[in-house]
Coordinates of C-alpha atoms in Angstrom, one line a residue:
M132 CA -157.8 -159.5 111.1
Y133 CA -157.6 -163.2 111.4
S134 CA -160.1 -165.3 113.4
S135 CA -160.7 -168.5 115.1
L136 CA -164.2 -169.9 115.9
Y137 CA -165.3 -167.0 118.2
F138 CA -162.5 -164.5 118.3
A139 CA -161.1 -161.9 115.9
Y140 CA -157.5 -161.0 116.5
P141 CA -155.9 -157.6 115.4
L142 CA -153.3 -157.4 112.7
S143 CA -149.8 -156.3 113.8
D144 CA -148.9 -152.7 113.0
L145 CA -146.5 -153.8 110.3
V146 CA -149.1 -156.0 108.5
L147 CA -151.7 -153.3 108.9
D148 CA -149.4 -150.6 107.5
R149 CA -148.7 -152.8 104.4
F150 CA -152.4 -153.8 104.1
C151 CA -153.5 -150.1 104.1
S152 CA -150.8 -148.6 102.0
H153 CA -150.0 -151.2 99.4
I154 CA -152.9 -153.7 99.2
L155 CA -156.0 -151.6 99.8
S156 CA -154.8 -148.9 97.4
K157 CA -154.7 -151.5 94.6
I158 CA -157.9 -153.3 95.3
H159 CA -160.2 -150.7 96.8
Q160 CA -162.5 -150.5 93.8
K161 CA -163.2 -154.2 94.0
V162 CA -164.0 -154.3 97.8
K163 CA -167.7 -155.1 98.4
W164 CA -167.4 -156.2 102.0
L165 CA -165.0 -155.3 104.9
D166 CA -164.7 -157.4 108.1
I167 CA -162.8 -155.2 110.5
E168 CA -161.8 -155.6 114.1
S169 CA -162.0 -152.7 116.5
P170 CA -158.3 -151.5 116.8
S171 CA -157.8 -151.1 113.1
M172 CA -161.3 -150.1 111.8
E173 CA -160.7 -146.4 111.7
R174 CA -157.4 -146.8 109.9
I175 CA -158.8 -149.1 107.3
L176 CA -162.0 -147.1 106.7
L177 CA -159.9 -143.9 106.2
S178 CA -157.1 -145.4 104.1
T179 CA -159.0 -145.1 100.8
N180 CA -162.4 -144.9 99.2
Y181 CA -164.5 -148.0 98.6
P182 CA -166.9 -147.2 95.7
N183 CA -168.4 -150.7 95.7
L184 CA -168.6 -151.2 99.4
V185 CA -172.1 -152.5 100.4
G186 CA -171.4 -154.3 103.7
I187 CA -169.3 -154.0 106.8
G188 CA -168.6 -156.4 109.7
L189 CA -167.2 -154.8 112.8
Y190 CA -165.8 -157.1 115.4
N191 CA -164.6 -156.8 119.0
I192 CA -166.0 -153.3 119.5
Y193 CA -167.3 -151.9 122.8
L194 CA -170.9 -150.5 122.7
E195 CA -169.7 -147.0 123.5
N196 CA -167.1 -147.1 120.7
A197 CA -169.8 -148.4 118.2
V198 CA -172.0 -145.4 119.1
H199 CA -169.1 -143.0 118.6
L200 CA -168.1 -144.7 115.4
F201 CA -171.6 -144.2 113.8
S202 CA -171.6 -140.5 114.8
D203 CA -168.2 -139.8 113.2
D204 CA -168.8 -138.2 109.8
R205 CA -165.1 -138.7 108.8
L206 CA -165.6 -142.5 108.7
F207 CA -168.9 -142.8 107.0
T208 CA -169.2 -140.1 104.3
S209 CA -172.5 -139.4 102.6
T210 CA -171.5 -141.9 99.9
Y211 CA -171.0 -144.8 102.4
K212 CA -174.2 -143.8 104.2
K213 CA -176.2 -144.4 101.0
Q214 CA -174.3 -147.4 99.7
I215 CA -174.0 -149.6 102.8
S216 CA -176.9 -152.1 102.8
S217 CA -175.6 -154.8 105.2
L218 CA -174.0 -154.4 108.7
V219 CA -172.8 -157.0 111.2
I220 CA -171.5 -155.8 114.6
D221 CA -169.9 -158.0 117.3
I222 CA -170.2 -156.1 120.6
K223 CA -167.4 -156.9 122.9
A224 CA -168.4 -157.6 126.4
S225 CA -167.6 -154.8 128.9
G226 CA -167.9 -154.9 132.7
E227 CA -171.7 -155.2 132.4
E228 CA -173.3 -158.5 131.6
N229 CA -175.7 -157.2 129.0
P230 CA -176.2 -153.7 127.4
T231 CA -179.3 -151.9 128.7
R232 CA -182.3 -151.4 126.6
N233 CA -181.5 -147.7 126.4
E234 CA -177.9 -148.3 125.2
N235 CA -179.2 -150.6 122.5
I236 CA -181.8 -148.0 121.4
V237 CA -179.0 -145.3 121.2
L238 CA -176.9 -147.6 119.1
F239 CA -179.8 -148.6 116.8
T240 CA -180.8 -144.9 116.4
H241 CA -177.2 -144.0 115.3
I242 CA -177.1 -146.9 112.9
F243 CA -180.4 -145.9 111.2
N244 CA -179.4 -142.3 111.1
T245 CA -176.0 -143.2 109.6
F246 CA -177.0 -145.7 107.0
T247 CA -180.1 -144.7 104.9
N248 CA -180.1 -147.8 102.7
I249 CA -179.7 -150.5 105.4
K250 CA -181.5 -153.7 104.5
Y251 CA -179.8 -156.3 106.7
W252 CA -178.1 -155.9 110.0
S253 CA -177.1 -158.1 112.8
I254 CA -175.8 -157.0 116.2
F255 CA -174.6 -159.7 118.6
N256 CA -172.7 -160.1 121.8
L257 CA -172.1 -163.1 124.2
V258 CA -175.5 -162.6 125.8
S259 CA -177.9 -161.5 123.3
I260 CA -178.4 -161.5 119.5
F261 CA -180.4 -159.0 117.4
I262 CA -181.0 -159.9 113.8
F263 CA -183.2 -157.7 111.6

């Protein structure tokens, strides 16, 4: 992922392949934080174990995808659920101007059920910001 002031752009398939197979396999034990954009997040999270991972930033993700992501036990094993203490999510605007209160509650519930050691989290989109 590379970014400009307000946008995160996905890596090409070739770069992502090399990143997952060659680079992450060599540095995975040193990774403490991952900033991942939506199209490649599943691939990066499943490519290796991250024993020192304490924080994740997820960018350009639709609300529905975020809810699904936090209910997928393949991506967040019991180890990650206990070791992740910081989370930043950039919700990508969909057709609606602003997520409803119920949609936010569903997302927050999934986050707190997924990560049992969360100390800092920030969820933002173009309209509203939630920092806790």
